[in-house]
Coordinates of C-alpha atoms and ligand atoms in Angstrom, one line a residue:
M1405 CA 183.5 91.2 158.9
M1406 CA 180.1 92.1 160.3
I1407 CA 179.3 92.5 164.0
I1408 CA 175.6 92.0 164.7
M1409 CA 174.5 93.7 167.9
K1410 CA 171.9 92.3 170.3
A1411 CA 168.4 93.7 169.9
N1412 CA 168.8 95.4 173.4
A1413 CA 172.3 96.7 172.9
T1414 CA 172.7 100.2 174.2
P1415 CA 174.1 103.1 172.1
Q1416 CA 177.1 103.1 174.4
Q1417 CA 177.8 99.4 173.6
V1418 CA 177.5 100.1 169.9
E1419 CA 180.0 103.1 170.3
A1420 CA 182.4 100.9 172.3
V1421 CA 182.4 98.2 169.5
I1422 CA 183.0 100.9 166.9
E1423 CA 185.9 102.2 168.9
Q1424 CA 187.5 98.7 168.9
V1425 CA 186.9 98.2 165.1
K1426 CA 188.7 101.5 164.5
R1427 CA 191.5 100.5 166.8
A1428 CA 192.0 97.3 164.8
G1429 CA 192.7 99.7 161.8
L1430 CA 189.4 98.9 160.0
N1431 CA 186.8 101.1 158.5
V1432 CA 183.4 101.3 160.1
H1433 CA 180.1 101.2 158.2
L1434 CA 177.1 101.2 160.4
S1435 CA 173.8 99.7 159.1
Q1436 CA 170.9 100.4 161.5
G1437 CA 168.0 98.3 160.2
V1438 CA 164.6 97.7 161.7
E1439 CA 165.7 94.2 162.7
A1440 CA 169.2 94.7 163.8
T1441 CA 172.2 97.0 164.1
I1442 CA 175.1 95.7 162.1
I1443 CA 178.6 97.1 162.3
G1444 CA 180.5 96.5 159.2
A1445 CA 184.3 96.2 159.8
V1446 CA 185.9 96.5 156.4
G1447 CA 189.6 96.2 155.6
E1448 CA 192.3 93.6 156.1
T1449 CA 190.4 91.2 158.4
H1450 CA 192.0 87.9 157.3
N1451 CA 194.3 87.6 160.3
L1452 CA 191.9 89.1 162.8
P1453 CA 190.2 86.5 165.1
V1454 CA 186.4 87.0 165.3
E1455 CA 186.7 86.4 169.1
R1456 CA 188.3 89.8 169.5
F1457 CA 184.8 91.3 168.9
E1458 CA 182.6 88.5 170.0
R1459 CA 183.6 89.1 173.6
L1460 CA 182.5 92.7 173.7
D1461 CA 179.3 93.7 175.5
G1462 CA 176.1 93.9 173.5
V1463 CA 177.5 91.7 170.6
Q1464 CA 175.2 88.9 169.4
L1465 CA 177.3 87.4 166.6
V1466 CA 180.4 88.1 164.5
Q1467 CA 180.4 86.8 160.9
R1468 CA 182.8 87.1 158.0
I1469 CA 181.1 88.3 154.8
T1470 CA 181.8 85.6 152.3
Q1471 CA 181.3 87.6 149.1
P1472 CA 184.2 89.8 147.8
Y1473 CA 181.8 92.8 147.9
K1474 CA 181.0 93.6 151.4
L1475 CA 178.9 96.8 151.9
A1476 CA 176.9 95.9 148.7
S1477 CA 176.0 92.5 150.0
R1478 CA 172.6 91.5 151.3
Q1479 CA 174.5 89.7 154.1
F1480 CA 175.7 93.0 155.4
H1481 CA 172.4 94.9 154.8
P1482 CA 169.5 92.4 154.7
E1483 CA 166.7 94.9 154.0
D1484 CA 166.3 96.6 150.6
S1485 CA 167.9 100.0 150.5
V1486 CA 165.5 102.7 149.6
I1487 CA 167.1 105.7 148.1
T1488 CA 165.3 109.0 148.4
L1489 CA 166.0 111.9 146.2
D1490 CA 164.0 115.0 146.5
G1491 CA 160.7 113.3 147.2
L1492 CA 161.3 110.3 144.9
S1493 CA 162.1 107.0 146.5
V1494 CA 163.8 104.2 144.6
G1495 CA 164.0 100.6 145.8
G1496 CA 160.8 100.5 147.9
N1497 CA 157.3 99.6 146.7
E1498 CA 157.3 102.2 144.1
I1499 CA 158.8 101.9 140.6
A1500 CA 160.6 105.0 139.3
V1501 CA 160.8 105.8 135.6
I1502 CA 163.7 108.1 134.5
A1503 CA 163.1 109.4 131.0
G1504 CA 164.7 111.9 128.6
P1505 CA 166.9 112.2 125.6
C1506 CA 170.3 110.5 125.1
S1507 CA 171.9 114.0 124.7
V1508 CA 170.8 117.4 125.6
E1509 CA 170.8 119.1 122.2
S1510 CA 169.1 122.5 122.6
R1511 CA 166.9 124.5 125.0
S1512 CA 163.7 123.8 123.2
Q1513 CA 164.6 120.0 122.8
I1514 CA 165.2 119.4 126.5
L1515 CA 162.3 121.6 127.8
E1516 CA 159.9 120.0 125.4
T1517 CA 161.1 116.5 126.2
A1518 CA 161.0 117.2 130.0
Q1519 CA 157.4 118.5 129.8
A1520 CA 156.3 115.5 127.7
A1521 CA 158.1 113.0 130.0
K1522 CA 156.4 114.6 133.0
E1523 CA 153.0 114.6 131.4
A1524 CA 153.4 110.9 130.5
G1525 CA 154.2 110.2 134.2
A1526 CA 158.0 110.0 134.4
S1527 CA 159.5 110.5 137.9
A1528 CA 162.9 111.8 136.8
L1529 CA 164.6 113.4 133.8
R1530 CA 167.7 112.2 132.1
G1531 CA 170.0 113.9 129.5
G1532 CA 173.6 113.5 128.6
V1533 CA 175.9 116.5 128.4
F1534 CA 179.3 114.7 128.4
K1535 CA 178.8 111.9 125.9
P1536 CA 181.0 108.8 125.6
R1537 CA 181.0 108.4 121.8
T1538 CA 182.8 105.7 120.0
S1539 CA 184.0 108.2 117.4
P1540 CA 186.0 111.3 118.5
Y1541 CA 184.3 113.1 115.6
A1542 CA 180.7 112.4 116.8
F1543 CA 178.8 115.0 118.9
Q1544 CA 180.4 115.1 122.4
G1545 CA 177.7 116.9 124.3
L1546 CA 177.0 120.5 125.4
G1547 CA 179.0 120.4 128.6
E1548 CA 178.1 122.9 131.3
E1549 CA 175.7 124.8 129.0
G1550 CA 173.7 121.5 128.9
L1551 CA 173.7 121.3 132.7
E1552 CA 172.2 124.8 132.8
L1553 CA 169.5 123.7 130.4
L1554 CA 168.7 120.6 132.5
A1555 CA 168.5 122.8 135.6
E1556 CA 166.0 124.9 133.8
A1557 CA 164.0 121.8 132.8
R1558 CA 164.0 120.7 136.5
E1559 CA 162.8 124.1 137.5
L1560 CA 160.0 123.9 134.9
T1561 CA 158.9 120.3 135.7
G1562 CA 160.1 119.6 139.2
L1563 CA 161.7 116.4 138.0
P1564 CA 165.1 115.5 139.5
I1565 CA 167.9 115.2 136.9
V1566 CA 170.1 112.2 136.1
V1567 CA 173.3 113.0 134.1
E1568 CA 176.3 110.9 133.1
I1569 CA 179.7 111.8 134.5
M1570 CA 182.8 110.8 132.4
S1571 CA 185.7 111.9 134.5
Q1572 CA 186.7 112.9 138.0
V1573 CA 187.5 116.4 136.7
Q1574 CA 183.8 116.9 136.2
V1575 CA 182.8 116.0 139.8
E1576 CA 182.8 119.6 141.0
V1577 CA 180.6 121.0 138.2
M1578 CA 178.3 117.9 138.2
V1579 CA 177.5 117.9 141.9
K1580 CA 176.6 121.6 141.6
Y1581 CA 173.8 120.8 139.1
V1582 CA 172.6 117.2 139.2
D1583 CA 170.5 115.0 141.5
V1584 CA 171.9 111.7 140.3
L1585 CA 175.4 111.0 138.8
Q1586 CA 175.2 108.4 136.1
V1587 CA 178.3 106.2 135.6
G1588 CA 178.1 104.9 132.1
A1589 CA 178.9 101.3 130.9
R1590 CA 182.3 102.4 129.5
N1591 CA 183.3 103.8 132.9
M1592 CA 182.1 101.1 135.2
Q1593 CA 185.6 100.1 136.0
N1594 CA 187.2 103.6 136.0
F1595 CA 188.2 103.1 139.6
N1596 CA 189.5 106.7 140.1
L1597 CA 186.2 108.0 139.0
L1598 CA 184.3 105.6 141.3
R1599 CA 186.5 106.7 144.2
A1600 CA 185.9 110.4 143.4
I1601 CA 182.1 109.8 143.3
G1602 CA 182.3 107.8 146.6
A1603 CA 183.7 110.9 148.2
T1604 CA 180.5 112.9 147.2
R1605 CA 177.1 112.5 148.7
T1606 CA 175.2 112.7 145.4
P1607 CA 173.2 109.6 144.5
V1608 CA 174.6 107.4 141.8
L1609 CA 173.2 105.3 138.9
L1610 CA 176.0 102.8 138.1
K1611 CA 175.6 101.1 134.8
R1612 CA 176.9 97.6 134.1
G1613 CA 179.9 97.5 131.7
L1614 CA 179.5 96.1 128.2
S1615 CA 181.2 92.8 129.2
A1616 CA 181.1 93.0 133.0
T1617 CA 179.9 90.2 135.2
V1618 CA 177.3 90.8 137.9
E1619 CA 180.1 90.3 140.4
E1620 CA 182.3 93.0 138.7
L1621 CA 179.3 95.4 138.8
L1622 CA 178.9 94.8 142.5
M1623 CA 182.7 95.3 143.1
S1624 CA 182.4 98.7 141.3
A1625 CA 179.5 99.6 143.5
E1626 CA 181.7 98.6 146.5
Y1627 CA 184.2 101.3 145.5
I1628 CA 181.5 104.0 145.8
L1629 CA 180.0 102.6 149.0
A1630 CA 183.5 102.3 150.6
G1631 CA 183.9 106.0 150.2
G1632 CA 180.7 106.5 152.3
N1633 CA 178.3 107.3 149.5
T1634 CA 175.5 104.8 150.2
R1635 CA 173.0 106.0 147.7
V1636 CA 173.9 103.7 144.8
M1637 CA 171.5 102.3 142.2
L1638 CA 172.6 99.6 139.8
C1639 CA 171.6 99.5 136.2
E1640 CA 171.4 96.6 133.8
R1641 CA 171.8 98.0 130.3
G1642 CA 172.5 94.9 128.2
I1643 CA 175.7 93.0 127.6
R1644 CA 177.7 92.1 124.5
T1645 CA 176.9 88.6 123.2
F1646 CA 177.3 86.9 119.8
E1647 CA 173.7 88.0 119.0
T1648 CA 173.5 90.8 116.4
S1649 CA 169.8 91.2 116.0
T1650 CA 169.7 93.7 118.9
R1651 CA 172.4 96.2 119.9
N1652 CA 173.0 94.3 123.2
T1653 CA 171.4 91.4 124.9
T1654 CA 169.3 92.3 127.9
D1655 CA 170.4 90.1 130.8
I1656 CA 167.0 89.8 132.5
N1657 CA 168.6 87.1 134.7
A1658 CA 170.7 89.8 136.2
I1659 CA 167.7 91.4 137.8
P1660 CA 166.7 88.6 140.2
V1661 CA 170.4 87.7 140.6
L1662 CA 171.2 91.2 141.8
K1663 CA 168.1 91.4 143.9
H1664 CA 169.3 88.3 145.7
A1665 CA 172.9 89.4 146.1
T1666 CA 172.5 93.0 147.0
H1667 CA 170.2 95.4 148.9
L1668 CA 170.8 98.2 146.3
P1669 CA 168.0 99.1 143.9
V1670 CA 168.1 97.7 140.4
I1671 CA 167.1 99.8 137.4
L1672 CA 166.7 98.4 133.8
D1673 CA 167.6 100.4 130.7
P1674 CA 165.7 98.7 127.9
S1675 CA 166.7 101.5 125.5
H1676 CA 170.4 100.7 125.3
S1677 CA 169.9 97.0 126.0
T1678 CA 167.8 96.5 122.8
G1679 CA 169.0 99.4 120.7
H1680 CA 165.7 99.5 118.9
A1681 CA 162.6 101.6 119.6
N1682 CA 160.3 98.6 118.6
Y1683 CA 161.6 96.4 121.4
V1684 CA 161.9 98.9 124.3
A1685 CA 158.3 98.5 125.7
A1686 CA 158.4 94.7 125.7
I1687 CA 161.7 94.5 127.5
A1688 CA 160.6 97.3 129.9
R1689 CA 157.5 95.1 130.8
A1690 CA 159.7 92.1 131.2
G1691 CA 162.1 94.0 133.5
I1692 CA 159.4 95.1 135.9
A1693 CA 157.9 91.6 135.9
A1694 CA 161.4 90.3 136.8
G1695 CA 161.6 92.6 139.8
A1696 CA 163.4 95.7 138.7
D1697 CA 162.9 98.8 140.9
G1698 CA 162.8 101.2 138.0
L1699 CA 163.5 102.0 134.3
I1700 CA 165.6 104.5 132.4
I1701 CA 164.1 105.2 129.0
E1702 CA 165.4 107.4 126.2
V1703 CA 162.7 109.7 124.8
H1704 CA 163.1 112.3 122.1
P1705 CA 160.5 114.6 120.5
D1706 CA 161.8 113.7 117.0
P1707 CA 163.9 110.6 117.2
A1708 CA 164.8 110.7 113.5
S1709 CA 166.7 114.0 114.0
A1710 CA 168.3 113.0 117.4
V1711 CA 172.1 113.6 117.4
S1712 CA 172.6 110.3 119.4
D1713 CA 170.6 107.1 119.9
G1714 CA 167.6 108.1 117.8
K1715 CA 167.2 104.5 116.7
H1716 CA 166.0 103.4 120.1
S1717 CA 164.5 106.7 121.4
L1718 CA 160.8 106.7 121.9
K1719 CA 158.5 109.5 120.8
P1720 CA 156.6 111.0 123.7
E1721 CA 153.4 109.2 122.8
Q1722 CA 155.1 105.8 122.6
F1723 CA 156.6 106.6 126.0
A1724 CA 153.2 107.4 127.4
E1725 CA 151.9 104.0 126.2
L1726 CA 154.9 102.2 127.8
I1727 CA 154.1 103.9 131.1
Q1728 CA 150.5 102.7 130.9
Q1729 CA 151.6 99.1 130.2
V1730 CA 154.4 99.1 132.9
G1731 CA 151.9 100.5 135.4
Q1732 CA 149.7 97.4 134.9
I1733 CA 152.6 95.0 135.3
A1734 CA 153.7 96.9 138.4
Q1735 CA 150.2 96.4 139.9
I1736 CA 150.4 92.6 139.2
M1737 CA 153.7 92.6 141.1
G1738 CA 152.0 94.4 144.0
R1739 CA 153.9 97.6 143.3
S1740 CA 153.0 101.0 141.9
L1741 CA 154.5 103.4 139.5
V1742 CA 155.6 106.8 140.9
T1743 CA 153.7 108.9 138.4
S1744 CA 154.9 112.5 138.2
R1745 CA 151.6 113.6 139.9
A1746 CA 152.2 111.3 142.9
F1747 CA 155.8 112.3 143.0
Q1748 CA 155.0 116.0 143.0
A1749 CA 152.5 115.5 145.8
A1750 CA 155.1 113.6 147.9
K1751 CA 157.7 116.3 147.2
N1752 CA 155.3 119.1 148.3
G1753 CA 154.2 117.1 151.4
W1754 CA 150.6 116.7 150.2
A1755 CA 148.6 113.7 151.2
Ligands
LIG1071 C1 173.5 106.7 127.9 O1 172.8 106.5 128.9 O2 173.2 107.5 127.0 C2 174.7 105.8 127.7 C3 175.7 106.2 127.0 O3 174.5 104.5 128.2 P1 175.6 103.3 128.4 O4 176.7 103.9 129.3 O5 174.7 102.3 129.1 O6 176.0 102.9 127.0
LIG1072 MN1 172.1 106.9 124.8

């Protein structure tokens, strides 16, 4: 249920409504937009008459949120959410590009990739240290040692770091190091993990499950939002279909569908959605043209020797070319790419 306050409602009236919502045993989620103040009352609202809140001073309108996801819905939060992390904003006019290797393999590999990604214009660095591998015998990641290497790469380049978390037992160590917690496709419905992440205040990149619907992705986001962690970005990374010519099928449709349904930023991962370096740039361009707020791209200094996902990893020079192309598409869309230079300037407070 959402309680829309009148434009001239006083802070005392807002407070009084919040008090009533709490008294009804519901959770309060306040959305203070430019246009309106909306009080989200989330919980068992079926038997609660809307009149109970409609009568209160300062209330304009009480509406039930029709979608099963509430806090994630555009109905609850009509304006786009802009998520800021350390000078970088995602979901506004600028397009963010997260780049880096699938896995952190060594100090030289991550520092070299970070530097190259930054020079090409990336606005954040990715790297996996806890890897969800299909085979238990495959490389599982460097763990905390990898986090230390990523922190060193952040120090060197100034780029915020995005790292996948696999289990709630990793929350403590991860929030110590990372700027964005990535929830992988295989964990999209690990509800215990989602709840644990919802209890943190670290921004999240939530990837769509291999065979999850858009609605299921939004319900997973709702778990994190319900815990009070509002900085959630969604990621389309391709879904399983009958098609075998690419690793997954990029659901480009999901981008405008999500932008319509939710206020949360939408990122596209053309690396895992295609599974092949030859197709990454084309799908990256399509994603930005379709309205994505950013990209996450796997880059490796020597893809042939990568321990994971070398097949779709771009060489730094291929990534630099992709950035150029995507920048032009962004311009046509009336948006701009946050290049690392602009990002660093914003971070340091330069004009
Ligand atoms: C990854 O980002 O390296 C990864 C494992 O992605 P996904 O969860 O989308 O498969
Ligand atoms: Mn990967």
